[in-house]
């Protein structure tokens, strides 16, 4: 093992290479790809150090959701590359200039320049450490001015303000009360006022090197030409990668008890309730280790330096203190392997003659292929006869005939029918090969019919399907026959009853034609449908095919229009009954409300009247819902229905308000 460790720790080892310059160059390449699409609004985020500090402050002060992960040093660069696929790298202007040099020395300088310092402040009772909330903090990036972020609460959530060197010194020395509060204004008064009011004091200082990533909504940015993409209000996602983390305990101006965090920390914050899909993919990957809720650098610093003041030890502490292995084994992607052509050729030479006869052949003059092709044609002819007999036997079920014919032309239904009807044991068929064949087709029939949206299929398996409409029509017919018979019994005349039966007979005879004519039509239709059904590529067409196709489509259109009319008739009857009943209830209750003295009405009558108004409103809503299910209602019908509905709603709500007041 000694030679291995010697090679691993040598300066030329792969583990000691610095890929920062390559990482920044990759970020430039991603920016080039983005700028190719958004040349007028998307530009590289090259911000000065003050803007980087503002970026951190906006990330803290925005109302967001967050996820925190531990990243092993071996996976840091890979995680950065994964973030570049979705987010934009935010760097300082100096860092971008140095990254173009592409040398290890400049990349090291870039990392040294981008150093972030954070001083966390909390109340004497460690209120924010106990509750797990974001504490007050003073942030500084390299040589930028210090920014104080205070959790003021309310609609602002956080208040941020730049600090002068004098104010910074007073806050770090726990003398914030000496700052003249009357001379402050705006956000400075809110931020510094919170420190004075809470008597906050600095507890810990954290120093790290940070890589920043941001996502700006392309739709919002592209909508306005010349938009400033550096505006924090347009940022939807923040992501930071903190490395080389050092924690120190602050006692006024002195620093002591330095401690190094063993891993890098990836923190991603986003606006909204839905988590981005790529973030979920990162969580499931082997690159990161998700931390439990409540973990943060501030919480870890408090546990490390002020554990005696905490009520309980967090559960995530054992992951860090016990040196739990956070690296995971990457999942192995399935690899598809195929034999090369030489192996296939060798296997073919070793195959028995009996097997070679049953294998597909590409020879045009192969007698075995002709025999098997003939057998295959016989099997397909048998399937064709079987399907034709099935259609003829089912002709008595008239309401479902159209659905069966449409499923006959549906590719998915044909494939399912083929799988159900084919025998369990079938021999391989040898067929000719020509320029019209595609070896990828397999047993595909080769016929594709694209059907337009069929209104008759949109109501299947629903309340107002064609079968339910037929049942309602049959019930209404029986009801009318009963009325005619009862009328004839009373008046002694059978004219009305006979006329009613004659009308029903004519309507039934119009829907049921001669069985012989029906058989001829279906045989012609099946013969036409079977033409080209089992032909792989070519379907012969004549001049009469267009007219037949038009006749078939017009047949479907007529059936669809009849079904739609019957459905509209039933819906019209139902919503008319609902709206009429609601209007009658509203008028009755409203009349009682106007004519009766409200003070003399008992409590039970109160409840009954309010329930009646609510019931009327409910059935009016039901009637409107039924009306909206109708297809293409005329304008006068729309006017009547909506006027009735709004009148019922107005009078119903008015009646309830009258009773309650």
XYZ file of C-alpha atoms in Angstrom:
661
model
C 0.000 0.000 0.000
C 2.926 2.351 0.510
C 3.649 2.811 -3.239
C -0.047 3.457 -3.845
C -0.286 6.213 -1.236
C 2.938 7.697 -2.530
C 1.524 7.952 -6.041
C -1.822 9.209 -4.768
C -0.284 12.047 -2.751
C 2.215 13.120 -5.392
C 1.699 16.540 -7.076
C 1.192 14.809 -10.435
C -1.609 12.612 -9.106
C -5.079 12.894 -10.583
C -6.522 13.557 -7.132
C -4.422 16.712 -6.771
C -5.319 18.287 -10.109
C -7.252 21.553 -10.049
C -10.137 21.552 -12.515
C -11.478 24.993 -11.614
C -10.317 26.569 -14.867
C -11.934 23.764 -16.886
C -15.125 24.207 -14.899
C -15.267 27.934 -15.663
C -14.570 27.310 -19.337
C -17.460 24.840 -19.387
C -19.651 27.546 -17.854
C -18.652 29.860 -20.715
C -19.644 27.181 -23.236
C -23.075 26.796 -21.624
C -23.491 30.571 -21.723
C -22.698 30.544 -25.439
C -25.458 27.985 -25.993
C -27.918 30.073 -23.994
C -26.975 33.293 -25.750
C -27.617 31.636 -29.101
C -31.307 31.519 -28.171
C -31.640 34.724 -26.142
C -29.155 37.061 -27.770
C -30.894 40.251 -26.632
C -31.788 39.503 -23.045
C -29.549 36.743 -21.723
C -26.035 37.808 -20.861
C -23.432 36.439 -18.532
C -23.824 37.364 -14.881
C -20.582 39.223 -14.276
C -21.165 41.040 -11.008
C -18.858 43.042 -8.787
C -18.220 41.895 -5.260
C -20.917 44.185 -3.879
C -23.443 42.554 -6.213
C -22.319 39.094 -5.134
C -22.959 40.129 -1.554
C -26.360 41.431 -2.627
C -27.005 38.080 -4.314
C -26.377 36.317 -0.990
C -28.558 38.818 0.859
C -31.427 38.390 -1.585
C -31.143 34.638 -1.264
C -31.444 34.914 2.520
C -34.230 37.495 2.556
C -36.489 35.951 -0.120
C -39.394 33.756 0.920
C -38.308 30.425 -0.523
C -38.105 26.711 0.092
C -34.704 25.110 0.435
C -32.856 21.825 0.282
C -29.400 21.285 1.775
C -27.005 18.503 0.789
C -23.585 17.343 1.870
C -21.168 16.839 -1.011
C -17.969 14.845 -0.765
C -14.837 16.481 -2.119
C -14.620 13.777 -4.804
C -18.017 14.785 -6.210
C -17.836 18.585 -5.980
C -16.782 19.173 -9.575
C -19.329 16.709 -10.936
C -22.129 18.419 -9.003
C -21.066 21.797 -10.388
C -21.217 20.458 -13.922
C -24.676 19.013 -13.230
C -25.862 22.417 -11.974
C -24.513 24.140 -15.075
C -26.939 22.165 -17.213
C -29.904 23.936 -15.612
C -28.565 27.115 -13.979
C -26.341 30.033 -14.873
C -23.014 30.566 -13.151
C -22.804 33.843 -11.237
C -19.229 35.073 -10.878
C -17.379 38.295 -10.238
C -15.883 40.321 -13.065
C -12.378 39.545 -11.800
C -13.155 35.853 -11.612
C -14.381 35.781 -15.208
C -11.277 37.567 -16.425
C -9.016 35.132 -14.653
C -10.973 32.097 -15.824
C -10.231 32.927 -19.426
C -6.534 32.449 -18.802
C -7.142 28.763 -18.251
C -4.142 28.132 -16.014
C -3.995 26.488 -12.640
C -2.487 29.544 -11.027
C -5.244 31.882 -12.169
C -7.925 29.422 -11.113
C -6.381 29.243 -7.688
C -6.420 33.023 -7.521
C -10.049 32.984 -8.553
C -10.903 30.699 -5.678
C -8.910 32.850 -3.290
C -10.649 36.035 -4.440
C -14.139 34.606 -4.011
C -14.098 34.294 -0.218
C -17.284 34.846 1.742
C -17.438 35.749 5.423
C -20.606 35.470 7.482
C -21.060 36.535 11.109
C -24.221 35.121 12.699
C -26.114 37.075 15.375
C -28.730 35.781 17.786
C -30.541 36.798 20.944
C -29.035 35.999 24.368
C -31.429 33.036 24.700
C -30.464 31.661 21.259
C -34.035 32.031 20.073
C -33.289 31.394 16.397
C -30.978 28.474 17.110
C -33.656 26.799 19.238
C -36.430 27.263 16.669
C -34.332 26.541 13.569
C -35.170 29.850 11.878
C -32.818 31.907 9.721
C -30.818 34.184 12.081
C -29.498 37.684 11.567
C -26.164 37.777 9.766
C -23.509 40.132 8.507
C -22.239 39.101 5.079
C -19.135 40.167 3.203
C -17.646 38.950 -0.085
C -13.922 39.665 -0.480
C -13.422 43.439 -0.238
C -17.105 44.393 -0.480
C -18.929 46.401 2.132
C -20.629 44.509 4.951
C -24.368 43.895 4.656
C -26.610 43.284 7.676
C -29.637 41.008 7.131
C -32.094 41.083 10.041
C -35.195 38.845 10.352
C -37.673 41.645 11.047
C -40.675 39.470 10.152
C -43.910 40.711 8.647
C -44.354 41.147 4.923
C -40.716 42.084 4.425
C -39.516 38.880 6.117
C -35.957 40.276 6.167
C -34.458 43.763 6.069
C -31.006 44.332 4.517
C -28.743 47.333 4.943
C -25.117 48.255 4.273
C -23.042 48.931 7.383
C -20.401 51.567 7.802
C -17.108 50.488 9.430
C -18.134 52.273 12.646
C -21.513 50.531 12.784
C -19.901 47.167 12.033
C -17.388 47.635 14.841
C -20.113 48.562 17.339
C -22.265 45.543 16.450
C -19.333 43.116 16.659
C -18.405 44.549 20.079
C -22.009 44.157 21.293
C -22.482 47.939 21.446
C -25.269 48.298 18.902
C -27.256 50.414 21.388
C -24.757 53.246 20.894
C -25.824 53.712 17.254
C -28.073 56.784 16.912
C -31.395 55.288 15.888
C -32.945 58.660 14.953
C -30.398 59.237 12.185
C -31.315 55.985 10.449
C -33.923 55.744 7.731
C -35.655 53.118 5.623
C -34.214 49.617 5.664
C -31.279 50.719 7.843
C -33.672 51.628 10.629
C -35.413 48.247 10.392
C -32.224 46.168 10.244
C -30.198 47.951 12.934
C -33.314 48.563 15.021
C -33.899 44.812 15.214
C -30.354 44.299 16.576
C -30.909 46.977 19.207
C -34.374 45.753 20.166
C -33.389 42.071 20.441
C -29.985 42.847 21.985
C -28.474 40.486 19.423
C -24.823 39.586 19.711
C -22.399 37.811 17.360
C -22.021 34.107 18.094
C -19.988 32.557 15.295
C -18.147 33.399 12.111
C -18.083 31.165 9.037
C -15.647 31.548 6.146
C -15.917 29.600 2.904
C -15.362 29.706 -0.849
C -18.684 29.935 -2.646
C -19.801 29.143 -6.193
C -23.118 30.773 -7.043
C -25.710 29.662 -9.555
C -28.954 31.332 -10.534
C -31.949 30.677 -12.734
C -33.812 33.468 -14.494
C -37.133 32.622 -16.088
C -36.604 32.693 -19.843
C -40.235 33.568 -20.590
C -40.170 36.556 -18.266
C -36.794 37.664 -19.546
C -37.726 37.296 -23.188
C -40.933 39.270 -22.806
C -39.095 42.541 -22.259
C -36.214 43.504 -24.512
C -33.250 44.800 -22.595
C -34.381 43.456 -19.250
C -31.794 43.494 -16.490
C -31.227 39.828 -15.679
C -29.253 40.799 -12.595
C -32.399 42.060 -10.911
C -33.034 39.796 -7.954
C -36.826 40.003 -8.300
C -36.626 37.924 -11.478
C -34.567 35.185 -9.888
C -36.542 32.033 -9.188
C -33.824 29.602 -8.099
C -30.630 30.139 -6.114
C -27.945 27.477 -5.737
C -24.677 27.789 -3.824
C -21.762 25.406 -3.404
C -19.684 26.193 -0.295
C -16.250 24.599 0.075
C -13.268 25.011 2.417
C -15.622 25.840 5.276
C -14.124 27.113 8.537
C -16.118 27.968 11.666
C -14.948 30.174 14.523
C -16.447 31.252 17.809
C -16.648 35.023 18.259
C -16.154 36.682 21.615
C -16.499 40.359 20.860
C -13.546 41.181 18.564
C -11.534 38.039 19.322
C -11.805 34.816 17.355
C -11.045 31.423 18.813
C -11.846 27.731 18.558
C -11.439 27.405 14.801
C -13.059 24.303 13.333
C -13.104 22.887 9.800
C -16.238 21.411 8.294
C -15.411 18.046 6.669
C -17.591 18.346 3.557
C -18.863 20.831 1.023
C -22.436 22.078 1.277
C -24.869 22.464 -1.608
C -27.905 24.627 -0.856
C -30.696 25.183 -3.376
C -33.552 27.600 -2.764
C -36.527 28.124 -5.033
C -39.713 30.122 -5.104
C -43.072 28.414 -5.229
C -44.401 25.132 -3.913
C -43.368 22.750 -6.696
C -39.851 21.368 -6.639
C -37.982 21.393 -9.975
C -37.661 17.993 -11.593
C -33.908 18.276 -12.074
C -33.556 18.940 -8.331
C -35.405 15.706 -7.593
C -33.017 13.910 -9.931
C -30.035 15.350 -8.067
C -31.501 14.217 -4.738
C -31.737 10.643 -6.027
C -28.230 10.629 -7.481
C -25.068 9.330 -5.811
C -23.436 12.773 -5.890
C -25.144 14.334 -2.870
C -26.250 13.335 0.628
C -29.551 14.996 1.654
C -29.468 16.471 5.147
C -32.325 16.353 7.577
C -34.553 19.310 8.297
C -33.023 21.920 10.578
C -29.423 21.623 9.420
C -27.473 24.771 8.559
C -23.979 26.097 9.101
C -25.288 28.355 11.849
C -27.010 25.455 13.606
C -23.828 23.389 13.391
C -21.730 26.251 14.777
C -24.092 26.669 17.733
C -23.995 22.927 18.458
C -20.199 22.996 18.257
C -19.574 26.076 20.432
C -22.719 26.502 22.584
C -23.987 22.958 23.103
C -24.472 23.561 26.841
C -27.134 26.190 26.115
C -29.251 23.964 23.868
C -32.227 22.012 25.117
C -31.577 19.008 22.860
C -28.967 17.769 20.411
C -30.176 17.624 16.780
C -30.382 14.221 15.114
C -28.220 15.202 12.129
C -25.170 15.830 14.331
C -24.164 12.165 14.367
C -23.779 12.191 10.585
C -20.987 14.751 10.883
C -19.408 13.795 14.190
C -19.318 10.045 13.463
C -17.778 10.562 9.998
C -20.610 8.752 8.239
C -19.693 7.798 4.687
C -21.782 10.111 2.499
C -20.559 8.740 -0.799
C -22.887 6.364 -2.587
C -22.323 3.709 -5.185
C -23.489 5.051 -8.553
C -26.227 3.116 -10.242
C -25.063 1.188 -13.290
C -26.990 2.058 -16.418
C -28.208 -0.972 -18.427
C -26.004 -1.691 -21.423
C -27.548 -3.140 -24.552
C -25.217 -5.591 -26.202
C -25.713 -7.166 -29.584
C -23.789 -9.828 -31.418
C -21.699 -8.635 -34.326
C -22.333 -9.748 -37.874
C -19.500 -12.272 -37.844
C -20.951 -14.015 -34.783
C -24.368 -14.131 -36.418
C -22.845 -15.579 -39.571
C -20.956 -18.232 -37.600
C -24.100 -19.157 -35.701
C -26.016 -19.454 -38.949
C -23.434 -21.866 -40.386
C -23.724 -24.116 -37.316
C -27.550 -24.275 -37.501
C -29.321 -27.446 -38.544
C -31.005 -27.623 -41.943
C -34.387 -28.142 -40.333
C -33.942 -24.951 -38.423
C -32.692 -23.073 -41.431
C -35.891 -23.908 -43.291
C -37.976 -22.142 -40.640
C -35.791 -19.048 -40.536
C -36.685 -16.006 -42.621
C -35.179 -16.019 -46.097
C -34.417 -13.152 -48.423
C -34.122 -15.242 -51.612
C -36.749 -14.497 -54.223
C -36.647 -18.018 -55.691
C -36.651 -19.973 -52.421
C -39.217 -22.767 -52.692
C -39.352 -23.220 -48.915
C -40.121 -19.548 -48.558
C -42.970 -19.916 -51.032
C -44.423 -22.849 -49.085
C -44.289 -21.033 -45.751
C -45.562 -17.841 -47.345
C -48.513 -19.803 -48.693
C -49.200 -21.279 -45.230
C -49.016 -17.827 -43.705
C -51.493 -16.530 -46.266
C -53.838 -19.398 -45.372
C -53.665 -18.506 -41.687
C -54.388 -14.873 -42.448
C -57.314 -15.851 -44.675
C -58.726 -17.908 -41.806
C -58.416 -14.933 -39.472
C -60.194 -12.763 -42.053
C -63.116 -15.188 -42.315
C -63.342 -15.467 -38.552
C -63.481 -11.706 -38.097
C -66.083 -11.379 -40.891
C -68.294 -14.024 -39.265
C -67.979 -12.224 -35.946
C -69.229 -8.978 -37.479
C -72.162 -10.749 -39.172
C -73.187 -12.556 -35.992
C -73.166 -9.318 -34.002
C -75.333 -7.335 -36.418
C -78.416 -7.778 -34.224
C -76.870 -5.562 -31.575
C -77.584 -2.334 -33.441
C -76.535 0.302 -30.842
C -73.011 -1.154 -30.697
C -72.475 -1.742 -34.434
C -70.822 1.592 -35.085
C -68.421 1.179 -32.161
C -67.427 -2.275 -33.442
C -66.776 -0.910 -36.932
C -64.721 1.973 -35.558
C -62.677 -0.431 -33.420
C -62.166 -2.518 -36.591
C -60.302 0.446 -38.080
C -58.484 1.361 -34.857
C -54.839 0.118 -35.011
C -54.720 -0.571 -31.254
C -57.930 -2.632 -31.392
C -56.706 -4.565 -34.426
C -53.468 -5.414 -32.654
C -55.343 -6.557 -29.524
C -57.744 -8.651 -31.634
C -54.813 -10.233 -33.446
C -53.105 -11.151 -30.174
C -56.292 -12.716 -28.812
C -57.151 -14.688 -31.961
C -53.725 -16.029 -32.884
C -52.872 -19.571 -31.674
C -50.476 -20.077 -28.773
C -48.065 -22.108 -30.879
C -47.355 -20.684 -34.332
C -44.502 -21.544 -36.642
C -42.279 -18.937 -38.208
C -43.377 -17.944 -41.700
C -40.884 -17.323 -44.487
C -41.852 -14.571 -46.850
C -40.398 -12.832 -49.855
C -38.158 -9.843 -49.439
C -38.561 -6.869 -51.726
C -38.007 -3.153 -51.674
C -41.399 -2.522 -50.045
C -40.643 -4.600 -46.937
C -39.287 -3.187 -43.722
C -37.593 -5.759 -41.454
C -38.559 -3.709 -38.395
C -42.286 -4.186 -39.073
C -42.482 -7.810 -37.921
C -46.105 -8.954 -38.016
C -47.564 -5.490 -38.534
C -50.545 -5.492 -40.845
C -49.229 -2.413 -42.608
C -52.595 -0.603 -42.738
C -52.966 2.696 -40.887
C -56.267 4.563 -40.787
C -56.315 7.942 -39.066
C -59.749 8.687 -37.663
C -60.845 12.209 -36.904
C -62.222 13.019 -33.484
C -65.471 11.121 -33.233
C -68.126 12.765 -31.057
C -69.838 9.403 -30.613
C -66.874 8.093 -28.645
C -66.496 11.061 -26.350
C -69.481 10.112 -24.179
C -68.726 6.425 -23.693
C -68.750 5.126 -20.142
C -70.364 8.350 -18.896
C -73.715 9.316 -17.439
C -75.177 10.465 -20.765
C -73.757 7.746 -22.971
C -75.622 6.410 -25.977
C -76.856 3.363 -24.062
C -78.243 5.495 -21.236
C -79.927 7.815 -23.741
C -81.591 4.812 -25.394
C -82.854 3.619 -22.018
C -84.361 7.038 -21.263
C -86.013 7.157 -24.696
C -87.529 3.694 -24.179
C -88.894 4.761 -20.793
C -90.452 7.884 -22.342
C -92.005 5.779 -25.129
C -93.598 3.444 -22.600
C -94.842 6.440 -20.634
C -96.454 7.951 -23.742
C -98.044 4.616 -24.628
C -99.484 4.362 -21.129
C -100.907 7.875 -21.415
C -102.484 7.022 -24.784
C -104.004 3.812 -23.474
C -105.336 5.572 -20.356
C -106.825 8.377 -22.492
C -108.500 5.897 -24.816
C -110.038 4.114 -21.847
C -111.511 7.336 -20.493
C -112.755 8.837 -23.752
C -113.628 5.533 -25.403
C -111.741 6.530 -28.528
C -108.718 4.645 -29.836
C -107.674 7.173 -32.456
C -104.976 8.767 -30.345
C -103.668 5.425 -29.084
C -103.575 3.901 -32.579
C -101.845 7.002 -33.939
C -99.295 6.789 -31.151
C -98.606 3.113 -31.840
C -98.406 3.792 -35.560
C -95.856 6.539 -34.938
C -93.794 4.248 -32.725
C -93.980 1.486 -35.334
C -92.805 3.837 -38.065
C -89.956 5.080 -35.903
C -88.943 1.504 -35.084
C -89.232 0.379 -38.699
C -87.028 3.260 -39.819
C -84.257 2.043 -37.503
C -84.688 -1.659 -38.438
C -84.388 -2.468 -42.138
C -84.845 -5.713 -44.012
C -82.496 -8.429 -42.660
C -81.630 -9.596 -46.190
C -80.705 -6.080 -47.259
C -78.776 -5.725 -44.018
C -76.778 -8.885 -44.739
C -75.947 -7.699 -48.248
C -74.798 -4.299 -46.995
C -72.633 -5.823 -44.273
C -71.140 -8.382 -46.679
C -70.230 -5.586 -49.085
C -68.813 -3.560 -46.236
C -66.736 -6.491 -44.904
C -65.467 -7.279 -48.387
C -64.401 -3.676 -48.855
C -62.781 -3.555 -45.407
C -60.839 -6.776 -46.023
C -59.328 -5.416 -49.244
C -55.771 -4.495 -48.380
C -56.182 -5.446 -44.735
C -53.566 -8.169 -44.914
C -51.491 -6.580 -47.629
C -48.220 -5.341 -46.110
C -47.783 -2.226 -48.144
C -50.050 -1.881 -51.211
C -53.813 -1.364 -51.185
C -55.399 -1.258 -54.659
C -57.631 1.724 -55.153
C -60.098 2.504 -57.904
C -62.171 5.483 -58.804
C -65.069 4.150 -56.713
C -63.006 4.003 -53.502
C -63.376 7.725 -52.925
C -67.142 7.553 -53.180
C -67.248 4.489 -50.899
C -65.054 6.240 -48.368
C -67.317 9.275 -48.514
C -70.364 7.049 -48.034
C -68.782 5.384 -45.011
C -67.888 8.733 -43.465
C -71.341 10.171 -44.180
C -72.889 7.066 -42.589
C -70.878 7.725 -39.415
C -71.683 11.439 -39.488
C -75.427 10.772 -39.751
C -75.339 8.363 -36.827
C -73.275 10.810 -34.798
C -75.642 13.694 -35.515
C -78.666 11.594 -34.549
C -76.995 10.518 -31.308
C -76.063 14.124 -30.529
C -79.645 15.315 -31.160
C -81.110 12.650 -28.901
C -78.591 13.485 -26.208
C -79.354 17.208 -26.485
C -83.073 16.465 -26.193
C -82.606 14.532 -22.961
C -80.290 17.197 -21.548
C -82.741 19.949 -22.513
C -85.540 18.182 -20.660
C -83.390 17.680 -17.560
C -81.958 21.198 -17.261
C -85.373 22.711 -18.035
C -86.876 20.725 -15.176
C -84.056 21.756 -12.828
C -84.264 25.462 -13.662
C -88.067 25.452 -13.564
C -88.146 23.719 -10.190
C -85.515 26.094 -8.819
C -87.438 29.127 -10.093
C -90.686 27.819 -8.570
C -89.037 27.256 -5.175
C -87.372 30.677 -5.233
C -90.598 32.464 -6.179
C -92.584 30.627 -3.497
C -90.101 31.258 -0.711
C -89.487 34.834 -1.785
C -93.236 35.518 -1.795
C -93.556 34.081 1.717
C -90.621 36.214 2.836
C -92.210 39.398 1.485
C -95.738 38.736 2.708
C -94.968 37.257 6.134
C -93.584 39.139 9.092
C -90.079 37.793 9.618
C -90.126 38.481 13.348
C -93.084 36.136 13.847
C -91.519 33.183 12.038
C -90.327 30.321 14.236
C -86.817 28.923 14.240
C -87.859 25.783 12.380
C -89.418 27.879 9.627
C -86.204 29.905 9.417
C -84.171 26.759 8.884
C -86.671 25.355 6.381
C -86.710 28.531 4.276
C -82.921 28.868 4.236
C -82.624 25.186 3.312
C -85.128 25.737 0.516
C -83.141 28.648 -0.896
C -79.928 26.612 -0.745
C -81.621 23.626 -2.401
C -82.947 25.860 -5.186
C -79.482 27.275 -5.799
C -78.028 23.765 -5.873
C -80.447 22.413 -8.457
C -80.000 25.581 -10.545
C -76.264 24.855 -10.559
C -77.083 21.300 -11.610
C -79.275 22.603 -14.403
C -76.534 24.917 -15.652
C -74.065 22.027 -15.587
C -76.434 19.899 -17.658
C -76.894 22.764 -20.090
C -73.146 23.124 -20.561
C -73.025 19.482 -21.677
C -75.191 20.257 -24.701
C -73.552 20.573 -28.094
C -73.778 23.877 -29.985
C -76.922 25.333 -28.387
C -78.512 28.289 -30.225
C -78.069 31.860 -29.002
C -81.650 32.292 -27.836
C -81.342 29.160 -25.711
C -78.152 30.496 -24.140
C -79.860 33.803 -23.358
C -82.818 32.128 -21.650
C -80.729 29.685 -19.617
C -78.155 32.185 -18.359
C -80.799 34.813 -17.614
C -82.809 32.282 -15.628
C -79.744 31.066 -13.764
C -78.536 34.540 -12.773
C -82.060 35.553 -11.741
C -82.356 32.473 -9.532
C -78.965 33.180 -7.973
C -79.789 36.840 -7.316
C -83.200 36.155 -5.785
C -81.912 33.147 -3.835
C -78.963 34.977 -2.298
C -81.156 38.004 -1.699
C -83.754 35.900 0.070
C -81.143 34.316 2.336
C -79.691 37.736 3.144
C -83.166 39.101 3.866
C -83.946 36.279 6.289
C -80.611 36.481 8.098
C -80.679 40.256 8.478
